[in-house]
Coordinates of C-alpha atoms in Angstrom, one line a residue:
X1 CA -0.1 0.0 0.1
X2 CA 0.8 3.5 -0.5
X3 CA 0.3 6.2 1.7
X4 CA -0.3 10.4 1.5
X5 CA -1.4 13.4 4.2
X6 CA -4.1 15.1 4.3
X7 CA -4.8 19.0 4.7
X8 CA -1.0 19.5 3.1
X9 CA 0.6 17.2 5.7
X10 CA -0.9 19.0 8.5
X11 CA -4.2 16.1 8.5
X12 CA -4.1 12.3 9.5
X13 CA -1.9 9.8 7.1
X14 CA -4.2 7.7 4.7
X15 CA -4.1 4.6 2.7
X16 CA -3.4 5.8 -1.3
X17 CA -6.5 3.8 -1.7
X18 CA -10.2 4.9 0.3
X19 CA -12.7 2.4 0.8
X20 CA -16.0 3.2 0.4
X21 CA -19.0 1.4 2.6
X22 CA -21.6 2.7 1.1
X23 CA -24.0 -0.3 1.0
X24 CA -22.4 -2.5 3.9
X25 CA -24.9 -3.7 6.4
X26 CA -27.8 -3.2 3.7
X27 CA -27.4 -4.3 0.5
X28 CA -24.2 -6.2 1.4
X29 CA -24.6 -8.3 4.1
X30 CA -22.4 -7.9 7.6
X31 CA -20.3 -11.2 7.1
X32 CA -19.0 -10.2 3.4
X33 CA -18.7 -6.4 4.5
X34 CA -16.2 -7.6 7.5
X35 CA -14.4 -10.0 4.9
X36 CA -13.8 -6.8 2.7
X37 CA -12.5 -4.7 5.6
X38 CA -10.7 -7.2 7.2
X39 CA -8.7 -8.0 3.5
X40 CA -8.7 -4.3 2.9
X41 CA -7.0 -3.8 6.4
X42 CA -4.7 -6.7 5.6
X43 CA -3.2 -4.9 2.4
X44 CA -2.1 -2.2 4.5
X45 CA -5.5 0.0 3.5
X46 CA -6.5 2.4 6.7
X47 CA -9.0 4.9 4.9
X48 CA -12.7 4.4 5.0
X49 CA -15.7 6.0 4.1
X50 CA -18.9 6.1 5.5
X51 CA -22.3 8.7 6.0
X52 CA -25.2 9.2 8.1
X53 CA -27.5 8.1 5.0
X54 CA -26.3 4.6 3.9
X55 CA -28.6 3.4 2.6
X56 CA -31.5 5.0 3.4
X57 CA -32.7 3.7 0.4
X58 CA -32.5 0.4 1.1
X59 CA -35.3 -1.6 1.5
X60 CA -36.1 -0.7 5.2
X61 CA -33.1 1.5 5.6
X62 CA -32.9 4.2 8.2
X63 CA -29.4 5.4 7.2
X64 CA -27.9 3.9 10.3
X65 CA -26.7 0.4 9.1
X66 CA -23.1 1.8 7.4
X67 CA -21.5 3.9 10.4
X68 CA -23.2 1.1 12.7
X69 CA -21.3 -1.8 10.8
X70 CA -18.5 -0.1 11.4
X71 CA -18.3 0.9 14.2
X72 CA -19.2 -2.7 15.3
X73 CA -16.1 -4.0 13.0
X74 CA -13.8 -1.7 14.7
X75 CA -15.3 -3.0 18.3
X76 CA -14.6 -6.1 17.3
X77 CA -11.1 -5.9 15.5
X78 CA -9.6 -3.4 17.8
X79 CA -9.0 -0.9 15.2
X80 CA -10.2 2.0 15.6
X81 CA -6.9 4.1 16.1
X82 CA -5.8 2.1 13.0
X83 CA -8.3 2.9 10.7
X84 CA -8.9 6.9 9.3
X85 CA -12.8 7.5 9.3
X86 CA -15.0 10.3 7.1
X87 CA -18.3 10.4 7.3
X88 CA -20.5 12.7 6.0
X89 CA -23.5 15.0 7.2
X90 CA -26.5 16.7 5.4
X91 CA -28.2 14.0 3.2
X92 CA -30.4 12.3 5.7
X93 CA -34.1 12.0 6.0
X94 CA -36.1 15.0 7.9
X95 CA -39.7 13.9 7.9
X96 CA -40.4 17.2 8.6
X97 CA -39.7 17.9 5.3
X98 CA -42.1 15.7 3.8
X99 CA -41.7 11.6 2.9
X100 CA -39.4 11.7 0.0
X101 CA -35.9 11.4 -0.1
X102 CA -33.7 13.2 -1.7
X103 CA -35.8 16.3 -1.1
X104 CA -36.2 16.3 2.1
X105 CA -32.0 15.7 2.8
X106 CA -31.6 17.8 6.1
X107 CA -29.2 20.1 4.4
X108 CA -26.4 21.4 5.8
X109 CA -27.7 24.5 9.1
X110 CA -25.9 24.9 12.0
X111 CA -28.0 22.9 14.3
X112 CA -28.2 19.9 11.4
X113 CA -24.4 19.8 11.7
X114 CA -23.7 19.7 15.2
X115 CA -26.9 17.5 15.6
X116 CA -25.2 15.0 12.8
X117 CA -22.0 14.7 14.6
X118 CA -23.3 13.6 18.0
X119 CA -25.3 10.6 15.8
X120 CA -21.9 9.8 14.0
X121 CA -20.1 9.4 17.1
X122 CA -22.5 7.6 18.3
X123 CA -23.3 4.7 15.3
X124 CA -19.4 4.7 15.2
X125 CA -18.8 4.2 18.8
X126 CA -15.6 6.9 18.4
X127 CA -15.2 10.0 20.1
X128 CA -14.0 11.8 17.2
X129 CA -14.3 11.5 13.0
X130 CA -11.0 11.9 11.0
X131 CA -12.8 13.4 8.2
X132 CA -16.1 14.8 8.4
X133 CA -17.6 16.7 5.4
X134 CA -20.7 18.2 4.1
X135 CA -22.3 15.7 2.1
X136 CA -24.4 18.0 -0.2
X137 CA -24.2 21.3 -1.2
X138 CA -26.9 23.8 0.4
X139 CA -28.0 27.0 -0.7
X140 CA -30.6 27.6 1.6
X141 CA -28.7 28.2 4.3
X142 CA -25.7 31.0 3.9
X143 CA -22.2 29.7 3.8
X144 CA -21.2 31.6 6.5
X145 CA -23.4 29.3 9.0
X146 CA -21.9 25.8 7.4
X147 CA -18.5 27.4 7.7
X148 CA -18.8 28.3 11.4
X149 CA -20.8 25.4 12.1
X150 CA -17.9 23.3 11.0
X151 CA -15.1 25.0 12.1
X152 CA -16.5 24.3 15.9
X153 CA -16.2 20.7 15.8
X154 CA -12.8 21.1 15.1
X155 CA -12.4 24.0 17.5
X156 CA -13.8 21.5 20.1
X157 CA -12.1 18.2 19.3
X158 CA -14.8 16.3 17.6
X159 CA -13.4 16.1 14.2
X160 CA -9.6 16.4 12.6
X161 CA -10.2 17.6 8.7
X162 CA -12.8 19.1 7.4
X163 CA -14.6 17.9 3.4
X164 CA -17.5 19.1 1.0
X165 CA -18.4 16.5 -1.1
X166 CA -21.3 17.7 -4.2
X167 CA -20.1 20.9 -4.1
X168 CA -19.8 23.8 -7.1
X169 CA -16.1 24.4 -7.6
X170 CA -16.6 28.0 -6.7
X171 CA -18.5 27.1 -3.2
X172 CA -15.2 25.2 -2.3
X173 CA -12.9 28.2 -3.0
X174 CA -16.1 30.8 -1.4
X175 CA -16.2 28.9 1.6
X176 CA -12.1 28.4 2.3
X177 CA -11.7 32.1 1.8
X178 CA -14.7 33.0 4.2
X179 CA -12.8 30.5 6.4
X180 CA -8.9 31.8 6.0
X181 CA -10.4 35.0 6.4
X182 CA -11.3 34.6 9.8
X183 CA -8.9 32.1 10.7
X184 CA -11.3 29.4 10.8
X185 CA -10.3 25.6 9.7
X186 CA -11.2 24.9 5.6
X187 CA -12.7 22.2 3.5
X188 CA -9.4 20.4 2.8
X189 CA -10.8 17.4 0.8
X190 CA -13.2 17.7 -1.8
X191 CA -15.3 14.4 -2.9
X192 CA -16.7 14.3 -5.7
X193 CA -17.8 11.9 -8.9
X194 CA -14.8 11.6 -11.3
X195 CA -13.2 9.3 -13.8
X196 CA -11.1 8.6 -16.7
X197 CA -14.0 9.5 -18.8
X198 CA -15.2 13.0 -18.9
X199 CA -19.1 13.4 -18.9
X200 CA -20.4 15.6 -21.8
X201 CA -20.6 19.1 -21.6
X202 CA -24.4 20.4 -19.2
X203 CA -24.2 16.7 -18.4
X204 CA -26.8 16.1 -15.1
X205 CA -25.2 14.1 -12.3
X206 CA -29.0 15.5 -10.3
X207 CA -27.4 15.9 -6.1
X208 CA -24.0 14.0 -7.3
X209 CA -21.2 16.7 -8.2
X210 CA -18.9 15.9 -10.7
X211 CA -15.3 17.3 -10.5
X212 CA -14.7 19.1 -13.4
X213 CA -11.3 20.5 -15.3
X214 CA -12.1 24.1 -12.7
X215 CA -12.2 22.1 -9.7
X216 CA -9.2 19.9 -10.7
X217 CA -7.3 22.6 -11.3
X218 CA -8.3 24.9 -8.4
X219 CA -7.4 21.9 -6.0
X220 CA -4.0 21.3 -7.8
X221 CA -3.1 25.1 -6.7
X222 CA -4.0 24.4 -3.0
X223 CA -1.0 22.8 -1.1
X224 CA -3.6 21.1 1.5
X225 CA -6.6 20.6 -0.2
X226 CA -6.9 16.7 -1.7
X227 CA -9.7 15.1 -4.2
X228 CA -10.9 12.2 -3.3
X229 CA -13.1 10.4 -6.3
X230 CA -16.1 8.5 -5.9
X231 CA -17.7 6.6 -9.3
X232 CA -13.9 6.6 -10.5
X233 CA -15.3 2.8 -11.8
X234 CA -18.5 4.0 -13.1
X235 CA -20.3 0.8 -11.4
X236 CA -18.2 -2.0 -12.6
X237 CA -19.0 -0.7 -16.7
X238 CA -15.1 -0.3 -17.9
X239 CA -15.1 -3.7 -17.5
X240 CA -18.0 -5.7 -17.1
X241 CA -20.5 -6.6 -20.3
X242 CA -23.6 -6.5 -18.6
X243 CA -23.4 -2.5 -17.1
X244 CA -23.6 0.2 -19.1
X245 CA -21.7 3.5 -19.1
X246 CA -23.8 6.0 -17.6
X247 CA -25.8 8.2 -20.2
X248 CA -23.6 11.2 -19.6
X249 CA -20.9 10.3 -20.6
X250 CA -22.6 10.2 -23.9
X251 CA -20.1 11.7 -26.2
X252 CA -18.0 10.8 -29.2
X253 CA -15.2 11.9 -26.6
X254 CA -16.2 9.2 -24.7
X255 CA -15.4 6.2 -26.9
X256 CA -11.7 7.0 -28.1
X257 CA -11.4 7.6 -24.2
X258 CA -12.1 3.8 -24.1
X259 CA -10.1 2.7 -26.9
X260 CA -6.8 4.2 -25.6
X261 CA -7.6 2.7 -22.0
X262 CA -8.2 -0.8 -23.6
X263 CA -4.4 -0.3 -25.1
X264 CA -3.0 0.7 -22.0
X265 CA -4.5 -2.0 -20.2
X266 CA -3.4 -4.4 -23.2
X267 CA 0.7 -3.0 -22.8
X268 CA 0.4 -3.1 -19.1
X269 CA -1.3 -6.6 -18.6
X270 CA -3.7 -4.9 -16.0
X271 CA -7.3 -4.7 -16.0
X272 CA -9.2 -0.9 -17.2
X273 CA -10.5 -0.4 -13.7
X274 CA -7.1 -1.4 -12.6
X275 CA -5.5 1.2 -15.1
X276 CA -8.0 4.0 -14.2
X277 CA -6.8 3.6 -10.9
X278 CA -3.5 4.2 -11.0
X279 CA -4.6 7.0 -13.1
X280 CA -6.1 8.9 -10.3
X281 CA -3.6 7.9 -8.2
X282 CA -0.4 8.9 -10.3
X283 CA -1.5 12.2 -11.6
X284 CA 0.5 15.6 -10.5
X285 CA -1.0 15.8 -7.5
X286 CA -3.0 12.5 -6.3
X287 CA -6.2 11.1 -6.3
X288 CA -7.6 8.8 -3.9
X289 CA -9.8 6.4 -5.6
X290 CA -13.2 6.1 -3.1
X291 CA -13.3 2.5 -3.7
X292 CA -17.5 1.1 -4.1
X293 CA -17.5 -2.8 -3.8
X294 CA -18.9 -5.5 -2.9
X295 CA -16.9 -8.2 -2.7
X296 CA -13.7 -9.5 -1.6
X297 CA -12.8 -10.1 -5.4
X298 CA -13.8 -6.9 -6.8
X299 CA -11.8 -5.3 -3.9
X300 CA -8.4 -7.4 -4.7
X301 CA -8.9 -6.6 -8.3
X302 CA -8.4 -2.6 -6.8
X303 CA -5.7 -3.5 -4.7
X304 CA -3.9 -4.8 -7.6
X305 CA -3.7 -1.2 -9.0
X306 CA -1.4 0.2 -6.0
X307 CA 1.6 -0.8 -7.7
X308 CA 0.8 -0.1 -11.4
X309 CA 3.3 2.9 -11.9
X310 CA 2.0 4.2 -15.8
X311 CA 4.8 5.1 -17.9
X312 CA 4.6 8.6 -19.3
X313 CA 4.0 7.9 -22.5
X314 CA 1.2 5.5 -21.6
X315 CA -0.2 8.7 -19.4
X316 CA 0.5 10.6 -22.3
X317 CA -1.4 8.6 -24.6
X318 CA -4.7 8.6 -21.9
X319 CA -4.6 12.1 -21.4
X320 CA -4.3 12.9 -24.7
X321 CA -7.4 10.7 -26.3

């Protein structure tokens, strides 16, 4: 495993791959979930990502399942001090806003942020969260209120590092500038949908934010920032015949990129999935893939990308496609 340090070297050291456990405890049963977590840590993985609403959309889901499972696993294995825990607040359903999700998500008011961390700490069975995200941008709440609430959590010691997910690039920059001007803790991690393929202009991912060129370039200029990529394997569509590329990637450039990806995979003897992960991790400013796997076999394939170094000419071929 390879490692890097968040927040420009001031945050926790994390593995170059992050294990996303969105379906664990709901559509992925506990035995399988524990087996994947065990293998991840055996391979040197330390970074695990969840949220306080995973997975409310599963049959009978409450949003507690993923955090609670991670808490049980850490207790049973004695792994809390060896696990960098990331979780999120803002997209849990609020019954007062109606019965349909995501229209009724809680948002990012100060009281929600404070109450969210209390619930997450309880479910995780810990006294701190290593990385806490504002889950989905909430433009109904003043940015100043949200930034101030997150900074309070760092000041009181319940959170180490701050991040945001599914936010516009300008909103990330504005929130960081506001915090910097007042000497407050600021977002240093951004988690967005991001992969080798590029979406067509104007593609709509709904509440999911894609890391466009503007955001990638902005993060590249900020010493303390890290980009984390979810959806990087497009739900298996790079390699599985039964999975289709999302329609948001439907444009002529996609086939050119897929062709280059297949060529590089053939030249390296790696799978297309492994090449995509290596392309992310080997960027000028490394991107941390948040793995969405549901079996040990899928994890094993992803782990094979850690030692895959793309030669400059192969990376150039991928970038030029």
